[in-house]
mmCIF file with all atom_site columns, C-alpha atoms in Angstrom:
data_model
loop_
_atom_site.group_PDB
_atom_site.id
_atom_site.type_symbol
_atom_site.label_atom_id
_atom_site.label_alt_id
_atom_site.label_comp_id
_atom_site.label_asym_id
_atom_site.label_entity_id
_atom_site.label_seq_id
_atom_site.pdbx_PDB_ins_code
_atom_site.Cartn_x
_atom_site.Cartn_y
_atom_site.Cartn_z
_atom_site.occupancy
_atom_site.B_iso_or_equiv
_atom_site.pdbx_formal_charge
_atom_site.auth_seq_id
_atom_site.auth_comp_id
_atom_site.auth_asym_id
_atom_site.auth_atom_id
_atom_site.pdbx_PDB_model_num
ATOM 1   C CA . ILE A 1 1   ? 55.811  58.718 21.104 1.00 52.00 ? 47  ILE A CA 1
ATOM 2   C CA . ASP A 1 2   ? 55.301  55.677 23.332 1.00 57.00 ? 48  ASP A CA 1
ATOM 3   C CA . ARG A 1 3   ? 51.729  55.325 22.059 1.00 58.00 ? 49  ARG A CA 1
ATOM 4   C CA . ILE A 1 4   ? 52.970  55.546 18.467 1.00 55.00 ? 50  ILE A CA 1
ATOM 5   C CA . LYS A 1 5   ? 55.626  52.937 19.209 1.00 53.00 ? 51  LYS A CA 1
ATOM 6   C CA . MET A 1 6   ? 53.000  50.580 20.618 1.00 55.00 ? 52  MET A CA 1
ATOM 7   C CA . GLU A 1 7   ? 50.682  51.076 17.633 1.00 57.00 ? 53  GLU A CA 1
ATOM 8   C CA . ALA A 1 8   ? 53.419  50.765 15.007 1.00 57.00 ? 54  ALA A CA 1
ATOM 9   C CA . GLY A 1 9   ? 55.403  48.059 16.768 1.00 62.00 ? 55  GLY A CA 1
ATOM 10  C CA . ASP A 1 10  ? 58.589  46.821 15.120 1.00 70.00 ? 56  ASP A CA 1
ATOM 11  C CA . GLU A 1 11  ? 57.950  48.859 11.981 1.00 72.00 ? 57  GLU A CA 1
ATOM 12  C CA . PHE A 1 12  ? 58.426  52.111 13.925 1.00 67.00 ? 58  PHE A CA 1
ATOM 13  C CA . GLU A 1 13  ? 61.687  50.876 15.457 1.00 71.00 ? 59  GLU A CA 1
ATOM 14  C CA . LYS A 1 14  ? 62.977  49.854 12.010 1.00 69.00 ? 60  LYS A CA 1
ATOM 15  C CA . LYS A 1 15  ? 62.089  53.233 10.501 1.00 67.00 ? 61  LYS A CA 1
ATOM 16  C CA . MET A 1 16  ? 63.781  55.075 13.379 1.00 63.00 ? 62  MET A CA 1
ATOM 17  C CA . LYS A 1 17  ? 66.962  53.005 12.968 1.00 64.00 ? 63  LYS A CA 1
ATOM 18  C CA . ASP A 1 18  ? 66.914  53.642 9.209  1.00 61.00 ? 64  ASP A CA 1
ATOM 19  C CA . PHE A 1 19  ? 66.484  57.380 9.831  1.00 58.00 ? 65  PHE A CA 1
ATOM 20  C CA . GLU A 1 20  ? 69.345  57.464 12.362 1.00 60.00 ? 66  GLU A CA 1
ATOM 21  C CA . LYS A 1 21  ? 71.565  55.562 9.934  1.00 57.00 ? 67  LYS A CA 1
ATOM 22  C CA . PHE A 1 22  ? 70.657  58.017 7.150  1.00 53.00 ? 68  PHE A CA 1
ATOM 23  C CA . VAL A 1 23  ? 71.427  61.080 9.305  1.00 53.00 ? 69  VAL A CA 1
ATOM 24  C CA . SER A 1 24  ? 74.697  59.667 10.630 1.00 56.00 ? 70  SER A CA 1
ATOM 25  C CA . SER A 1 25  ? 75.974  58.888 7.122  1.00 57.00 ? 71  SER A CA 1
ATOM 26  C CA . LYS A 1 26  ? 75.531  62.431 5.812  1.00 80.00 ? 72  LYS A CA 1
ATOM 27  C CA . HIS A 1 27  ? 77.496  65.644 6.033  1.00 85.00 ? 73  HIS A CA 1
ATOM 28  C CA . ILE A 1 28  ? 76.183  69.177 6.181  1.00 87.00 ? 74  ILE A CA 1
ATOM 29  C CA . VAL A 1 29  ? 78.258  72.201 5.169  1.00 91.00 ? 75  VAL A CA 1
ATOM 30  C CA . VAL A 1 30  ? 77.265  75.038 7.501  1.00 90.00 ? 76  VAL A CA 1
ATOM 31  C CA . HIS A 1 31  ? 79.594  77.699 6.079  1.00 91.00 ? 77  HIS A CA 1
ATOM 32  C CA . SER A 1 32  ? 82.162  77.881 3.324  1.00 93.00 ? 78  SER A CA 1
ATOM 33  C CA . ASP A 1 33  ? 83.718  80.765 1.434  1.00 93.00 ? 79  ASP A CA 1
ATOM 34  C CA . MET A 1 34  ? 85.877  78.417 -0.652 1.00 95.00 ? 80  MET A CA 1
ATOM 35  C CA . PRO A 1 35  ? 85.547  78.111 -4.416 1.00 95.00 ? 81  PRO A CA 1
ATOM 36  C CA . GLU A 1 36  ? 83.226  75.209 -5.232 1.00 95.00 ? 82  GLU A CA 1
ATOM 37  C CA . GLU A 1 37  ? 85.959  72.875 -6.504 1.00 96.00 ? 83  GLU A CA 1
ATOM 38  C CA . MET A 1 38  ? 88.139  73.449 -3.426 1.00 96.00 ? 84  MET A CA 1
ATOM 39  C CA . LYS A 1 39  ? 85.126  73.053 -1.121 1.00 96.00 ? 85  LYS A CA 1
ATOM 40  C CA . GLN A 1 40  ? 84.263  69.672 -2.630 1.00 95.00 ? 86  GLN A CA 1
ATOM 41  C CA . ASP A 1 41  ? 87.895  68.582 -2.398 1.00 96.00 ? 87  ASP A CA 1
ATOM 42  C CA . ALA A 1 42  ? 88.040  69.685 1.260  1.00 96.00 ? 88  ALA A CA 1
ATOM 43  C CA . VAL A 1 43  ? 84.812  67.831 2.108  1.00 95.00 ? 89  VAL A CA 1
ATOM 44  C CA . ASP A 1 44  ? 86.113  64.682 0.389  1.00 95.00 ? 90  ASP A CA 1
ATOM 45  C CA . THR A 1 45  ? 89.427  65.000 2.261  1.00 96.00 ? 91  THR A CA 1
ATOM 46  C CA . ILE A 1 46  ? 87.645  65.375 5.599  1.00 95.00 ? 92  ILE A CA 1
ATOM 47  C CA . ILE A 1 47  ? 85.304  62.437 4.981  1.00 93.00 ? 93  ILE A CA 1
ATOM 48  C CA . THR A 1 48  ? 88.251  60.246 3.944  1.00 94.00 ? 94  THR A CA 1
ATOM 49  C CA . SER A 1 49  ? 90.178  61.258 7.079  1.00 95.00 ? 95  SER A CA 1
ATOM 50  C CA . VAL A 1 50  ? 87.232  60.678 9.409  1.00 94.00 ? 96  VAL A CA 1
ATOM 51  C CA . ASP A 1 51  ? 86.363  57.322 7.829  1.00 91.00 ? 97  ASP A CA 1
ATOM 52  C CA . LYS A 1 52  ? 89.965  56.130 8.098  1.00 94.00 ? 98  LYS A CA 1
ATOM 53  C CA . PHE A 1 53  ? 90.110  56.756 11.855 1.00 95.00 ? 99  PHE A CA 1
ATOM 54  C CA . ALA A 1 54  ? 86.528  55.769 12.753 1.00 91.00 ? 100 ALA A CA 1
ATOM 55  C CA . SER A 1 55  ? 85.642  52.757 14.830 1.00 88.00 ? 101 SER A CA 1
ATOM 56  C CA . GLU A 1 56  ? 82.146  51.565 15.627 1.00 82.00 ? 102 GLU A CA 1
ATOM 57  C CA . SER A 1 57  ? 81.955  53.692 18.755 1.00 82.00 ? 103 SER A CA 1
ATOM 58  C CA . LYS A 1 58  ? 84.023  56.810 18.009 1.00 88.00 ? 104 LYS A CA 1
ATOM 59  C CA . VAL A 1 59  ? 86.350  58.731 15.710 1.00 90.00 ? 105 VAL A CA 1
ATOM 60  C CA . ASP A 1 60  ? 89.951  59.434 16.668 1.00 93.00 ? 106 ASP A CA 1
ATOM 61  C CA . VAL A 1 61  ? 89.600  63.162 16.008 1.00 93.00 ? 107 VAL A CA 1
ATOM 62  C CA . GLU A 1 62  ? 93.255  63.937 16.677 1.00 95.00 ? 108 GLU A CA 1
ATOM 63  C CA . LEU A 1 63  ? 94.507  61.572 13.962 1.00 96.00 ? 109 LEU A CA 1
ATOM 64  C CA . ALA A 1 64  ? 91.679  62.445 11.542 1.00 96.00 ? 110 ALA A CA 1
ATOM 65  C CA . SER A 1 65  ? 92.234  66.201 11.871 1.00 95.00 ? 111 SER A CA 1
ATOM 66  C CA . LYS A 1 66  ? 95.996  65.762 11.494 1.00 96.00 ? 112 LYS A CA 1
ATOM 67  C CA . MET A 1 67  ? 95.503  63.738 8.309  1.00 97.00 ? 113 MET A CA 1
ATOM 68  C CA . ALA A 1 68  ? 93.057  66.293 6.852  1.00 96.00 ? 114 ALA A CA 1
ATOM 69  C CA . LYS A 1 69  ? 95.437  69.161 7.662  1.00 96.00 ? 115 LYS A CA 1
ATOM 70  C CA . GLU A 1 70  ? 98.441  67.406 6.104  1.00 96.00 ? 116 GLU A CA 1
ATOM 71  C CA . LEU A 1 71  ? 96.523  66.509 2.927  1.00 97.00 ? 117 LEU A CA 1
ATOM 72  C CA . MET A 1 72  ? 95.289  70.087 2.531  1.00 96.00 ? 118 MET A CA 1
ATOM 73  C CA . ASP A 1 73  ? 98.841  71.398 3.135  1.00 95.00 ? 119 ASP A CA 1
ATOM 74  C CA . LYS A 1 74  ? 100.087 69.195 0.288  1.00 96.00 ? 120 LYS A CA 1
ATOM 75  C CA . LYS A 1 75  ? 97.285  70.170 -2.099 1.00 95.00 ? 121 LYS A CA 1
ATOM 76  C CA . TYR A 1 76  ? 96.920  73.895 -1.374 1.00 94.00 ? 122 TYR A CA 1
ATOM 77  C CA . GLY A 1 77  ? 100.064 75.029 0.449  1.00 91.00 ? 123 GLY A CA 1
ATOM 78  C CA . ALA A 1 78  ? 100.966 75.351 4.108  1.00 89.00 ? 124 ALA A CA 1
ATOM 79  C CA . TYR A 1 79  ? 99.229  76.708 7.198  1.00 90.00 ? 125 TYR A CA 1
ATOM 80  C CA . TRP A 1 80  ? 95.964  74.753 7.155  1.00 94.00 ? 126 TRP A CA 1
ATOM 81  C CA . HIS A 1 81  ? 94.299  74.024 10.493 1.00 93.00 ? 127 HIS A CA 1
ATOM 82  C CA . CYS A 1 82  ? 91.629  71.417 11.213 1.00 95.00 ? 128 CYS A CA 1
ATOM 83  C CA . ILE A 1 83  ? 89.583  71.156 14.402 1.00 94.00 ? 129 ILE A CA 1
ATOM 84  C CA . MET A 1 84  ? 87.157  68.286 14.996 1.00 94.00 ? 130 MET A CA 1
ATOM 85  C CA . GLY A 1 85  ? 84.925  67.563 17.944 1.00 92.00 ? 131 GLY A CA 1
ATOM 86  C CA . GLU A 1 86  ? 81.425  67.379 19.346 1.00 89.00 ? 132 GLU A CA 1
ATOM 87  C CA . GLY A 1 87  ? 81.362  70.439 21.554 1.00 81.00 ? 133 GLY A CA 1
ATOM 88  C CA . PHE A 1 88  ? 83.418  73.498 20.823 1.00 80.00 ? 134 PHE A CA 1
ATOM 89  C CA . ALA A 1 89  ? 83.039  77.150 19.940 1.00 82.00 ? 135 ALA A CA 1
ATOM 90  C CA . PHE A 1 90  ? 85.499  79.147 17.900 1.00 84.00 ? 136 PHE A CA 1
ATOM 91  C CA . LYS A 1 91  ? 86.515  82.590 16.834 1.00 84.00 ? 137 LYS A CA 1
ATOM 92  C CA . VAL A 1 92  ? 89.356  82.545 14.336 1.00 82.00 ? 138 VAL A CA 1
ATOM 93  C CA . THR A 1 93  ? 90.963  84.852 11.819 1.00 80.00 ? 139 THR A CA 1
ATOM 94  C CA . THR A 1 94  ? 91.238  83.092 8.496  1.00 81.00 ? 140 THR A CA 1
ATOM 95  C CA . GLN A 1 95  ? 92.496  83.799 5.040  1.00 81.00 ? 141 GLN A CA 1
ATOM 96  C CA . GLN A 1 96  ? 89.579  84.746 2.780  1.00 88.00 ? 142 GLN A CA 1
ATOM 97  C CA . LYS A 1 97  ? 88.208  81.977 0.571  1.00 91.00 ? 143 LYS A CA 1
ATOM 98  C CA . PHE A 1 98  ? 89.839  79.264 2.690  1.00 94.00 ? 144 PHE A CA 1
ATOM 99  C CA . THR A 1 99  ? 87.268  78.442 5.412  1.00 94.00 ? 145 THR A CA 1
ATOM 100 C CA . LEU A 1 100 ? 84.948  75.460 5.787  1.00 95.00 ? 146 LEU A CA 1
ATOM 101 C CA . TYR A 1 101 ? 82.684  74.599 8.731  1.00 93.00 ? 147 TYR A CA 1
ATOM 102 C CA . MET A 1 102 ? 80.649  71.413 8.525  1.00 93.00 ? 148 MET A CA 1
ATOM 103 C CA . TYR A 1 103 ? 79.052  68.538 10.423 1.00 91.00 ? 149 TYR A CA 1
ATOM 104 C CA . HIS A 1 104 ? 79.687  64.906 9.552  1.00 89.00 ? 150 HIS A CA 1
ATOM 105 C CA . GLY A 1 105 ? 77.787  61.916 10.811 1.00 83.00 ? 151 GLY A CA 1
ATOM 106 C CA . GLY A 1 106 ? 75.217  63.992 12.634 1.00 79.00 ? 152 GLY A CA 1
ATOM 107 C CA . ASN A 1 107 ? 77.242  65.410 15.526 1.00 86.00 ? 153 ASN A CA 1
ATOM 108 C CA . LEU A 1 108 ? 80.927  65.683 14.564 1.00 91.00 ? 154 LEU A CA 1
ATOM 109 C CA . ALA A 1 109 ? 81.742  69.336 13.891 1.00 93.00 ? 155 ALA A CA 1
ATOM 110 C CA . ILE A 1 110 ? 84.724  70.143 11.658 1.00 95.00 ? 156 ILE A CA 1
ATOM 111 C CA . LEU A 1 111 ? 86.392  73.504 11.157 1.00 95.00 ? 157 LEU A CA 1
ATOM 112 C CA . LEU A 1 112 ? 88.998  73.651 8.385  1.00 95.00 ? 158 LEU A CA 1
ATOM 113 C CA . TYR A 1 113 ? 90.725  76.908 7.572  1.00 94.00 ? 159 TYR A CA 1
ATOM 114 C CA . LYS A 1 114 ? 93.935  78.388 6.232  1.00 92.00 ? 160 LYS A CA 1
ATOM 115 C CA . CYS A 1 115 ? 96.000  81.257 7.630  1.00 86.00 ? 161 CYS A CA 1
ATOM 116 C CA . GLN A 1 116 ? 98.666  83.275 5.869  1.00 75.00 ? 162 GLN A CA 1
ATOM 117 C CA . ILE A 1 117 ? 101.082 82.753 8.758  1.00 66.00 ? 163 ILE A CA 1
ATOM 118 C CA . ALA A 1 118 ? 101.656 79.839 11.089 1.00 56.00 ? 164 ALA A CA 1
ATOM 119 C CA . HIS A 1 119 ? 100.149 79.839 14.571 1.00 53.00 ? 165 HIS A CA 1
ATOM 120 C CA . ARG A 1 120 ? 102.045 78.379 17.470 1.00 56.00 ? 166 ARG A CA 1
ATOM 121 C CA . PHE A 1 121 ? 100.070 76.027 19.647 1.00 52.00 ? 167 PHE A CA 1
ATOM 122 C CA . TYR A 1 122 ? 101.469 74.961 22.973 1.00 48.00 ? 168 TYR A CA 1
ATOM 123 C CA . GLY A 1 123 ? 100.029 71.595 23.882 1.00 47.00 ? 169 GLY A CA 1
ATOM 124 C CA . ILE A 1 124 ? 97.254  69.614 22.270 1.00 48.00 ? 170 ILE A CA 1
ATOM 125 C CA . LEU A 1 125 ? 93.621  70.652 22.449 1.00 48.00 ? 171 LEU A CA 1
ATOM 126 C CA . SER A 1 126 ? 91.430  67.586 22.739 1.00 45.00 ? 172 SER A CA 1
ATOM 127 C CA . VAL A 1 127 ? 87.668  67.819 22.700 1.00 43.00 ? 173 VAL A CA 1
#
């Protein structure tokens, strides 16, 4: 890569920055069993929440996930859960046709799902 950088010069650096900007501005849905209209609405809700609480260096995932959860509760009824972060694993029981797992901006993972009953969480999980 160093040899390519030397041969291409500034053009290579510009193309790499453009590529990184392109990747970081996109979202990728990894899994969803939602109906298409609900899935698109959920993705839009998540992107709006993330963009609202994003600074140049990071996203306030606690506020963004809270906003996404509250908006989904209002639109589709209670008991939505939203988890955002860069390094987490999960195993959850969800209500069928109400699960979305995606990446936004390259490395921010988002899990959004609905349960039929409320879960009790003691404390705040921060990733």
